[in-house]
CSV table of C-alpha atoms and ligand atoms in Angstrom, one decimal:
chain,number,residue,atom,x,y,z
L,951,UNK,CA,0.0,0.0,0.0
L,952,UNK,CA,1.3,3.6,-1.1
L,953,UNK,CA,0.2,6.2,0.5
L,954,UNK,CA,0.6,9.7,-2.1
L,955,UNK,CA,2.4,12.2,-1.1
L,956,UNK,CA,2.1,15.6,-2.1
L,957,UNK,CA,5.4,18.4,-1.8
L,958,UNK,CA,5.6,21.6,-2.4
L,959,UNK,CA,9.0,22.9,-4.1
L,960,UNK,CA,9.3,26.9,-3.4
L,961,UNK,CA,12.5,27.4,-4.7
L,962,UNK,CA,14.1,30.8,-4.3
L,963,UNK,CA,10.8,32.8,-4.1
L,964,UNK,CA,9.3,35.2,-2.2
L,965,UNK,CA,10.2,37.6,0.8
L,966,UNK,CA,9.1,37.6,4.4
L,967,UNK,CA,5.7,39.6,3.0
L,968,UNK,CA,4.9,37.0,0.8
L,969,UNK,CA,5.6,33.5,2.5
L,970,UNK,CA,3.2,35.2,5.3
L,971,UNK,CA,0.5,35.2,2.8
L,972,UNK,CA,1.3,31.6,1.0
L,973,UNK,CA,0.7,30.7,4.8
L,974,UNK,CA,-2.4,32.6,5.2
L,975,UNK,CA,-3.8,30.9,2.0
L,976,UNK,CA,-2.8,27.3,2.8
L,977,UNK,CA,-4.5,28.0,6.2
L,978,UNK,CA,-7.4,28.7,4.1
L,979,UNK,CA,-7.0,26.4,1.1
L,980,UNK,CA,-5.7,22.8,2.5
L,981,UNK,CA,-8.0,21.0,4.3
L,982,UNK,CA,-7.8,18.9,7.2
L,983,UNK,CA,-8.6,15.3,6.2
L,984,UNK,CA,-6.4,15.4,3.4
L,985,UNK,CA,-6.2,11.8,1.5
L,986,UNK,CA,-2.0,12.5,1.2
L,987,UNK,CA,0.8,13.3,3.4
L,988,UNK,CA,1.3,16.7,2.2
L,989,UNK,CA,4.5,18.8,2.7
L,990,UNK,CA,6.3,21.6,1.5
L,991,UNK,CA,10.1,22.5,1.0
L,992,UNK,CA,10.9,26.0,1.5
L,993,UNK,CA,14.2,28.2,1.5
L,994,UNK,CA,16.1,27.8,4.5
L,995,UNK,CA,15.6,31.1,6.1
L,996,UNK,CA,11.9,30.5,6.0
L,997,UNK,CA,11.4,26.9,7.6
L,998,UNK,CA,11.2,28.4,11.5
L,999,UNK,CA,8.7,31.1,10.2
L,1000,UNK,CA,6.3,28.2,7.9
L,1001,UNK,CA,6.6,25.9,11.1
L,1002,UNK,CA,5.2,28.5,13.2
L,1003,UNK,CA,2.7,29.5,10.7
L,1004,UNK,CA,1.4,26.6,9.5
L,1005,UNK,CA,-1.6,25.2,11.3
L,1006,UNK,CA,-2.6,22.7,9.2
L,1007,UNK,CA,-1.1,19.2,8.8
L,1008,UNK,CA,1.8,20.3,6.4
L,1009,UNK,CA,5.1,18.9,6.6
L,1010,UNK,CA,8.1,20.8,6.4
L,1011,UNK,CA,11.0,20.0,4.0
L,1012,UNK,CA,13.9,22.0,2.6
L,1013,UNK,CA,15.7,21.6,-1.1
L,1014,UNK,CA,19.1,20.9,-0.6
L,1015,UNK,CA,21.4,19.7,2.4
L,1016,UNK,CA,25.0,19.6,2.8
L,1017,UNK,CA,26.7,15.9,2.6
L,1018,UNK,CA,29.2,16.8,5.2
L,1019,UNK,CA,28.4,16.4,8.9
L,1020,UNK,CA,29.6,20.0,10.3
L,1021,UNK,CA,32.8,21.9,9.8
L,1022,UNK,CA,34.7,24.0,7.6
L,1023,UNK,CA,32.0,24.7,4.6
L,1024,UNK,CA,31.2,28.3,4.6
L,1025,UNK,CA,27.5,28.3,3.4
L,1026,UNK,CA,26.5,25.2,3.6
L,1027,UNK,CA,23.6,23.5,6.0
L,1028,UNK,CA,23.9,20.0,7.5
L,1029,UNK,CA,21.1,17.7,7.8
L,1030,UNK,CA,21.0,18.1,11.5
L,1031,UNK,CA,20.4,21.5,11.3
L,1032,UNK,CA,17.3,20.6,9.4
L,1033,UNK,CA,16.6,18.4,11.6
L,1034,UNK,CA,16.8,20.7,14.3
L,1035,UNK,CA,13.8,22.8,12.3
L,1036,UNK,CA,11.5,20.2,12.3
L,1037,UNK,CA,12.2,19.1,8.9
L,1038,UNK,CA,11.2,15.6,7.9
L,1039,UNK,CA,11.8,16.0,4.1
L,1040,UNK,CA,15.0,17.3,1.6
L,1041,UNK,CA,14.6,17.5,-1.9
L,1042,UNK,CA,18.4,15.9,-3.1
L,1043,UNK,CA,19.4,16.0,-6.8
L,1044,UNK,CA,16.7,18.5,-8.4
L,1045,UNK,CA,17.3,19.3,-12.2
L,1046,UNK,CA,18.4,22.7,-11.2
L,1047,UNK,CA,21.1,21.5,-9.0
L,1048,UNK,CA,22.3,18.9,-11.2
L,1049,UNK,CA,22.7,21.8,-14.4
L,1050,UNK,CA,23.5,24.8,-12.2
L,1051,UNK,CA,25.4,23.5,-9.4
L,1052,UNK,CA,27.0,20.8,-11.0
L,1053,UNK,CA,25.9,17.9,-8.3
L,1054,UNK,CA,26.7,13.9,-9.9
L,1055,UNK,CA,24.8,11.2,-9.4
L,1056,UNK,CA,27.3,10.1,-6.8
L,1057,UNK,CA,26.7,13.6,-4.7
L,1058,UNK,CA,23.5,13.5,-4.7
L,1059,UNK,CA,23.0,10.0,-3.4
L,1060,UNK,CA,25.7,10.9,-0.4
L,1061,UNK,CA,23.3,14.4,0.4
L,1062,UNK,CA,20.5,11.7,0.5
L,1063,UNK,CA,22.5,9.6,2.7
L,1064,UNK,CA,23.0,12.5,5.2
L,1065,UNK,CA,19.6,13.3,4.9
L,1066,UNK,CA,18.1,9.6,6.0
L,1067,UNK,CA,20.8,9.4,8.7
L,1068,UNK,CA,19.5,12.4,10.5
L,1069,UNK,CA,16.3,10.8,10.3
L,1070,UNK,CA,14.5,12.7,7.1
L,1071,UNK,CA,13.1,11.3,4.2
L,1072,UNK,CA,15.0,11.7,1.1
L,1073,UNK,CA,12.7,13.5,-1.9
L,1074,UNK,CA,15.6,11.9,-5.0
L,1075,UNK,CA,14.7,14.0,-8.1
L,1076,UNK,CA,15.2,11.8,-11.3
L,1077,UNK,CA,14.6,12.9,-15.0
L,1078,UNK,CA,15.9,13.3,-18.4
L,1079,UNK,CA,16.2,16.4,-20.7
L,1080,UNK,CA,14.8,16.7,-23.9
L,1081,UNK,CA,18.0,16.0,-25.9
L,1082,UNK,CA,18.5,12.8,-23.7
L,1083,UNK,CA,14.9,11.6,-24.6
L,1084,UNK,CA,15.3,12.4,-28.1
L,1085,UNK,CA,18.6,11.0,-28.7
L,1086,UNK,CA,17.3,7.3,-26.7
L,1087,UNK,CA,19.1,8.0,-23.9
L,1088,UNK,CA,16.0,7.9,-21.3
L,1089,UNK,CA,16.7,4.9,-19.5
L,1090,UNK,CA,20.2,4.5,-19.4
L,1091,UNK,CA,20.2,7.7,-17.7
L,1092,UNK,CA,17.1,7.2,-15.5
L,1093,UNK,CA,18.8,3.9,-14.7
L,1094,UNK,CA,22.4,5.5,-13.3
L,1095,UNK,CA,20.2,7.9,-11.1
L,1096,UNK,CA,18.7,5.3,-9.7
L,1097,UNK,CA,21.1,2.5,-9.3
L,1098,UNK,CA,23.5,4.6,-7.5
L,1099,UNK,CA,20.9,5.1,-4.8
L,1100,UNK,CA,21.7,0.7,-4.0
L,1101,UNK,CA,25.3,1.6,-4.3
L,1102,UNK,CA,25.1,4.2,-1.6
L,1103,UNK,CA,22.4,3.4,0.6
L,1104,UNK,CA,21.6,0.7,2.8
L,1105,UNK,CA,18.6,-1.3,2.5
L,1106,UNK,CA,16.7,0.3,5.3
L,1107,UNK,CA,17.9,4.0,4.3
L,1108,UNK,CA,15.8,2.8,0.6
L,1109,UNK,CA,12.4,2.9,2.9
L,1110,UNK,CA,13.2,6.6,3.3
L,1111,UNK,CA,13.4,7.5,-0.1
L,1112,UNK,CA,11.1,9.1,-2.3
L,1113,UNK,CA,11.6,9.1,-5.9
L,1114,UNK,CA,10.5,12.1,-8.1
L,1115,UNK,CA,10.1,11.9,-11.5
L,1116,UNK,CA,10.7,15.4,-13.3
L,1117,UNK,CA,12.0,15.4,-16.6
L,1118,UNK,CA,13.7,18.2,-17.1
L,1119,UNK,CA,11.5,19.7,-20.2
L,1120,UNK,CA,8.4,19.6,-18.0
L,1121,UNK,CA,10.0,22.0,-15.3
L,1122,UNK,CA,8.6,25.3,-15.6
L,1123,UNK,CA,7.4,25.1,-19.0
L,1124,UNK,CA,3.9,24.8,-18.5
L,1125,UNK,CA,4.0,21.7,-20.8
L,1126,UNK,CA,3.6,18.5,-18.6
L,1127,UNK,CA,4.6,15.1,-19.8
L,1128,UNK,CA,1.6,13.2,-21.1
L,1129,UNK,CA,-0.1,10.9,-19.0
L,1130,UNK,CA,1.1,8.0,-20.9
L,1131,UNK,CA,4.5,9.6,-20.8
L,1132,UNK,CA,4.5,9.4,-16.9
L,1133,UNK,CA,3.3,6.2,-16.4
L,1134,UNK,CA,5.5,4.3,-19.0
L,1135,UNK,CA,8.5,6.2,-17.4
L,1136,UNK,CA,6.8,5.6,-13.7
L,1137,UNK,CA,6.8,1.8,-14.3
L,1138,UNK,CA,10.3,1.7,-15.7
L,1139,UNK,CA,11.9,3.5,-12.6
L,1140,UNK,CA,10.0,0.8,-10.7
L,1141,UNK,CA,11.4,-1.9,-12.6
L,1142,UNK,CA,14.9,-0.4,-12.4
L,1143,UNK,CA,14.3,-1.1,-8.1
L,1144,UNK,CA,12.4,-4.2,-9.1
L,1145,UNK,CA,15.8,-5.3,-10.1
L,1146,UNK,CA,17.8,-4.7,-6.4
L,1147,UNK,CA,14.8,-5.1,-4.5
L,1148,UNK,CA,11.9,-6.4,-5.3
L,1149,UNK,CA,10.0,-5.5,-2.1
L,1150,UNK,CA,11.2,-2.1,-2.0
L,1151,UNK,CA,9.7,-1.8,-5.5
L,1152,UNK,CA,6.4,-2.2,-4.5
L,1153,UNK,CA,6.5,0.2,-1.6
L,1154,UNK,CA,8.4,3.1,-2.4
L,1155,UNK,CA,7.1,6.1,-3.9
L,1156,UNK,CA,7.7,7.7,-6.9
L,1157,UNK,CA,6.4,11.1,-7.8
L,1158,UNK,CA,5.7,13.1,-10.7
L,1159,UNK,CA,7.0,16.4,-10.9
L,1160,UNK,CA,7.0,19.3,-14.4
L,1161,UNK,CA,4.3,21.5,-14.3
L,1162,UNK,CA,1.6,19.3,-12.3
L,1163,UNK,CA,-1.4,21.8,-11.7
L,1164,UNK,CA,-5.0,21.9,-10.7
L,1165,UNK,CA,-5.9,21.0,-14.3
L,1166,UNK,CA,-3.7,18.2,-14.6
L,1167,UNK,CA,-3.7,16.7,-11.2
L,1168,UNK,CA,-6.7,14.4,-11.0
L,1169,UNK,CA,-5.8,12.0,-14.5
L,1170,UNK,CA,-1.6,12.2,-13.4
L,1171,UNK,CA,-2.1,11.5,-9.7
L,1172,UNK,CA,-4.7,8.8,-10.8
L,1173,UNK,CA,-2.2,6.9,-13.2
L,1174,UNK,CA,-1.4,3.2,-11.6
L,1175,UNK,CA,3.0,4.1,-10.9
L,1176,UNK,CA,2.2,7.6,-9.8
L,1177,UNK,CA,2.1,8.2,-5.9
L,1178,UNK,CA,2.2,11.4,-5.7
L,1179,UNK,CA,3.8,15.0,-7.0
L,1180,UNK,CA,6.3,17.1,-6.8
L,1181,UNK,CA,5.0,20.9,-7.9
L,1182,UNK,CA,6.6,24.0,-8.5
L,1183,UNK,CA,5.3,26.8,-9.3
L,1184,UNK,CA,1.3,25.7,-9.2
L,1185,UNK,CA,2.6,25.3,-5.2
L,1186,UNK,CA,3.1,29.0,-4.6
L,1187,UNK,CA,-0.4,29.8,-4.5
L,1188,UNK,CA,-2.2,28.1,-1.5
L,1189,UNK,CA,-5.5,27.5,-3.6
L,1190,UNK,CA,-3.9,25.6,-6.3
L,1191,UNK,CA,-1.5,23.9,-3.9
L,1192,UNK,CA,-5.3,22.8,-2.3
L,1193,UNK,CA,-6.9,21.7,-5.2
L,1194,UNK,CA,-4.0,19.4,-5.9
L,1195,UNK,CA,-3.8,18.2,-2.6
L,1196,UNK,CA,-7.7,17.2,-3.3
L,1197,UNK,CA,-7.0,15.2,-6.6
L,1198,UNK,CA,-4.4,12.5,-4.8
L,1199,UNK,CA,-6.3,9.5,-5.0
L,1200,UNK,CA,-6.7,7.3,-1.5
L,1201,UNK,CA,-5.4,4.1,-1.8
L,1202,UNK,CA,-5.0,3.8,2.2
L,1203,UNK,CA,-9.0,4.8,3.2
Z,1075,PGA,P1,7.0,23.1,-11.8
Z,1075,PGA,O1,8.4,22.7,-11.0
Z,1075,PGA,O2,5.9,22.5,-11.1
Z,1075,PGA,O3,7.0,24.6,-11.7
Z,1075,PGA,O4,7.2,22.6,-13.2
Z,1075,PGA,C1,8.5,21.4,-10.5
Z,1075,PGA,C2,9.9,21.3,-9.8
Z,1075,PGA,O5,10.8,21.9,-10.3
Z,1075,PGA,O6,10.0,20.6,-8.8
């Protein structure tokens, strides 16, 4: 039995003015006997303030952790310290970090590592960009970000992973995969931890993320391999973020 999960992924918005009133409207838009676990992953400075704020039964994640313990990294932000803030998820190995930031496969399983050792769940982003898909190269390298997660973790750190699906052409774009899309590449990242754990493969969860949105939500979160979603922009306005949250289908009640 998978439970859907819903995150929210904030990035780098907003100011102190705004991320009050994304508060204020989740207050008002997510209700309380939501089907999903529901969370949101906010910039660093803000998780104290959206802990406070939030009254309903949102969890708290952040987008990136550091895969060192503590010490000599000017900037960086262990997993204890999250921990410390209440945070239960980290988003590890988003697009935007792998392009912008440079951050390997190998890098990004170790930041999930820390992440699951300091007791969080690990939100593993996954996808391929448009070149990749058009040149055939979708699996082999949906495959290597996957498989290095076995390399790296043990088999009970696995339980704490979540994978998200977001190829990189659906970020931001407006332009989701299609349904079939998802669910063919959905059932192939299953099959890729069918192949190191086949009991693993039937729990863990694997989201969809690249422009999810109200209009979307109900036929993407209702597709067999999806458990959930990881959304963007559509999760920086509390009344969308609700209506998503609405559309997760209940496989638990
Ligand atoms: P999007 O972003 O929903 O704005 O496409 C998703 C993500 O980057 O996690």
């Amino acid at each position: 039995m998978r439970k859907q999960v819903i995150l929210g992924n904030w990035k780098m918005n907003g100011n102190f003015a705004e991320i009050k009133s994304l508060c204020e409207s989740l207050n008002r838009a997510v209700s309380d006997d939501a089907k999903a676990d529901v969370a949101v992953c906010v910039p660093f400075v803000y998780v104290d303030y959206v802990r406070a704020n939030v009254i309903k039964k949102i969890g708290l994640g952040a987008q990136n952790v550091s895969e060192h313990d503590n010490g000599a990294y000017t900037g960086e932000i262990s997993a204890s310290m999250l921990k410390d803030l209440s945070c239960e998820y980290v988003i590890v190995g988003h697009s935007e970090r792998r392009t912008l930031f440079q951050e390997s496969n190998q890098l990004v399983a170790k930041k999930a590592k820390k992440a699951i050792a300091s007791g969080m769940k690990a939100i593993v982003c996954v996808g391929e960009t448009l070149a990749e898909r058009n040149e055939g190269e979708l699996e082999r390298v949906l495959t290597a970000q996957v498989e290095i997660l076995f390399d790296v973790l043990s088999e009970k750190e696995l339980e704490e992973v979540i994978i998200a699906y977001e190829p990189v052409w659906a970020i931001g774009t407006g332009l989701a995969a299609t349904p079939e899309q998802v669910q063919s590449v959905h059932k192939f990242i299953r099959s890729v931890v069918t192949k190191s754990n086949e009991l693993l493969a039937k729990s863990i969860r694997i989201v969809y993320g690249g422009s999810l949105k109200p209009s979307n939500a109900k036929t993407l979160l209702a597709l067999e391999d999806v458990d959930g979603g990881l959304i963007g922009g559509a999760s920086l306005k509390g009344e969308d973020f609700g209506e998503i949250i609405n559309q997760a289908k209940c496989i638990t009640c």
